[in-house]
Short mmCIF file of C-alpha atoms in Angstrom, two decimals:
data_model
loop_
_atom_site.label_atom_id
_atom_site.label_comp_id
_atom_site.label_asym_id
_atom_site.label_seq_id
_atom_site.Cartn_x
_atom_site.Cartn_y
_atom_site.Cartn_z
CA MET A 17 149.88 126.84 141.83
CA GLY A 18 152.22 129.15 143.85
CA LEU A 19 152.91 126.29 146.79
CA TYR A 20 154.96 123.85 144.56
CA ASP A 21 157.13 123.17 141.55
CA PHE A 22 156.13 120.70 140.12
CA ARG A 23 158.29 120.75 137.14
CA ARG A 24 161.21 121.02 139.63
CA LEU A 25 160.24 117.91 141.77
CA TYR A 26 159.72 115.96 138.06
CA GLU A 27 163.45 116.85 138.59
CA LEU A 28 164.18 116.30 141.26
CA ALA A 29 162.65 112.42 140.81
CA CYS A 30 163.67 112.20 137.46
CA PRO A 31 166.79 114.36 136.45
CA ALA A 32 167.55 115.36 133.33
CA THR A 33 170.29 112.84 132.38
CA VAL A 34 167.94 110.47 132.30
CA GLN A 35 165.56 109.38 129.22
CA VAL A 36 161.83 109.69 130.72
CA GLY A 37 159.71 106.91 128.70
CA ARG A 38 156.65 107.51 130.31
CA SER A 39 154.55 109.76 133.02
CA ILE A 40 151.70 109.72 134.04
CA LEU A 41 149.79 111.12 137.24
CA PHE A 42 146.87 109.72 139.17
CA GLY A 43 144.97 110.69 141.57
CA SER A 44 140.74 111.28 142.90
CA ARG A 45 139.64 114.20 140.40
CA PRO A 46 140.60 117.61 142.17
CA PRO A 47 138.06 121.06 142.79
CA ALA A 48 137.76 123.03 139.67
CA ASN A 49 140.42 125.10 140.33
CA ASP A 50 143.21 123.50 140.84
CA SER A 51 145.67 123.48 139.01
CA LEU A 52 148.47 120.68 139.19
CA TRP A 53 146.61 118.69 136.69
CA GLU A 54 146.87 121.18 134.17
CA ARG A 55 150.28 121.74 135.19
CA ALA A 56 151.08 117.88 134.55
CA ARG A 57 149.60 117.76 131.47
CA GLN A 58 150.57 121.06 129.98
CA GLN A 59 154.53 118.98 131.29
CA GLY A 60 153.13 116.38 128.49
CA PHE A 61 152.34 113.55 131.91
CA GLU A 62 149.09 111.15 131.15
CA VAL A 63 146.34 112.54 133.93
CA LYS A 64 144.57 109.24 135.21
CA VAL A 65 141.64 111.18 137.37
CA TYR A 66 138.79 108.78 139.18
CA ASP A 67 135.91 110.35 141.11
CA ARG A 68 135.51 109.21 144.70
CA ASN A 69 133.12 107.62 146.39
CA ALA A 70 129.75 109.10 148.19
CA ALA A 71 131.71 109.08 151.73
CA ASN A 72 134.20 111.09 149.78
CA LYS A 73 137.09 108.36 149.73
CA GLU A 74 139.46 107.63 147.29
CA LYS A 75 138.59 104.77 144.90
CA GLU A 76 140.91 103.43 142.07
CA VAL A 77 143.66 105.20 141.96
CA ASP A 78 146.26 102.41 143.57
CA LEU A 79 145.24 99.44 141.98
CA SER A 80 144.95 101.60 138.43
CA LEU A 81 149.17 102.64 139.57
CA SER A 82 149.78 99.34 140.29
CA THR A 83 148.27 97.62 137.39
CA THR A 84 150.51 100.06 135.06
CA LEU A 85 153.32 99.53 136.83
CA MET A 86 153.39 95.56 136.38
CA GLU A 87 151.39 96.04 132.63
CA ASP A 88 153.95 98.80 131.91
CA PRO A 89 157.38 96.68 131.71
CA TYR A 90 155.65 94.59 128.57
CA GLU A 91 155.62 97.33 126.96
CA TYR A 92 158.21 100.19 128.14
CA MET A 93 160.14 98.51 129.99
CA ARG A 94 163.69 96.43 129.82
CA ALA A 95 165.35 95.37 132.24
CA ASP A 96 169.06 95.24 130.20
CA ARG A 97 168.83 99.13 129.68
CA LYS A 98 167.93 99.08 133.67
CA ASP A 99 165.09 100.85 133.30
CA MET A 100 163.64 101.84 136.52
CA ALA A 101 159.49 102.58 137.60
CA VAL A 102 159.22 106.19 139.69
CA LEU A 103 156.55 106.01 142.85
CA LEU A 104 156.34 109.70 144.56
CA THR A 105 154.06 107.71 146.67
CA ARG A 106 154.17 106.68 150.47
CA ASP A 107 151.58 103.60 150.40
CA ARG A 108 153.53 100.30 151.99
CA ASP A 109 150.55 99.02 149.83
CA TYR A 110 152.77 99.58 146.70
CA VAL A 111 155.91 96.73 148.33
CA PRO A 112 154.20 92.97 146.36
CA THR A 113 154.62 95.82 143.22
CA VAL A 114 157.10 96.53 143.49
CA ASN A 115 158.86 93.38 144.67
CA SER A 116 157.13 91.88 141.21
CA LEU A 117 158.91 94.75 139.44
CA TRP A 118 162.39 93.93 141.00
CA ARG A 119 161.97 89.86 140.46
CA ARG A 120 161.82 91.18 137.10
CA GLY A 121 164.85 93.10 136.83
CA LEU A 122 163.26 96.37 136.48
CA ARG A 123 164.04 99.07 139.45
CA VAL A 124 162.35 101.33 141.63
CA ARG A 125 162.87 104.78 143.15
CA VAL A 126 160.42 105.77 145.41
CA VAL A 127 160.73 109.48 145.96
CA PHE A 128 159.06 110.89 149.05
CA TRP A 129 159.05 112.93 152.45
CA GLU A 130 161.53 110.37 154.56
CA HIS A 131 159.38 110.86 157.55
CA ALA A 132 156.03 109.90 155.84
CA VAL A 133 157.15 107.05 153.35
CA ALA A 134 156.26 103.89 154.84
CA ARG A 135 159.96 101.84 155.66
CA ALA A 136 158.93 98.35 154.39
CA LEU A 137 158.24 100.85 151.32
CA ARG A 138 161.58 102.92 151.20
CA ASP A 139 163.55 99.65 151.76
CA ALA A 140 162.01 97.56 148.52
CA ALA A 141 163.25 100.59 146.22
CA ASP A 142 166.21 100.45 144.36
CA GLU A 143 166.80 104.21 145.24
CA PHE A 144 164.84 106.57 147.74
CA ILE A 145 165.25 110.58 147.33
CA PRO A 146 164.26 111.76 150.33
CA LEU A 147 162.23 115.09 149.56
CA GLU A 148 163.62 116.70 152.73
CA ARG A 149 167.06 116.60 152.14
CA SER A 150 165.96 118.12 149.09
CA PRO A 151 166.01 122.17 147.72
CA ARG A 152 163.14 124.25 148.96
CA HIS A 153 162.25 125.25 145.74
CA ILE A 154 160.05 121.81 145.36
CA GLY A 155 158.01 124.37 147.96
CA HIS A 156 155.72 123.33 150.44
CA ALA A 157 151.94 122.90 151.25
CA ALA A 158 150.16 124.65 153.91
CA GLY A 159 150.91 122.83 157.29
CA TRP A 160 153.29 120.66 155.08
CA THR A 161 156.96 120.95 157.21
CA ASP A 162 160.73 119.68 155.97
CA GLN A 163 161.34 118.63 159.19
CA PRO A 164 160.74 114.69 160.98
CA VAL A 165 157.20 114.75 162.90
CA THR A 166 157.66 113.52 166.17
CA THR A 167 154.20 112.12 167.53
CA SER A 168 153.21 110.80 171.17
#
């Protein structure tokens, strides 16, 4: 893995002071040499992997995650315990799901790079943790930066 410390990223998103009920990693099928998925399994994550389509576009990932977020409260989460869903994503498409959870009394934390997360998603969440302000020991992929990106 080298560039990431998955455990430390997880500790930032879900501090040791909170009880974690269920952890799931959703994504497209990774290359055979990608160790993130196996590392997630070793850390106790359920891993849901979906094949890309013929045009190499990601399919099923976002809807699977949203569906799980809508179903889990009925089985695993309770508003009276102040349960919280934690999302490591940037995508504005999750705003309706976040709003639905909020209407049911559940809280949502979003963790991502501030310069890259959709403002509507950040604003819909109860909590937002910007990775730019996190300890650098989480790591960075080649070409990523913890500085805001400016476009013209």
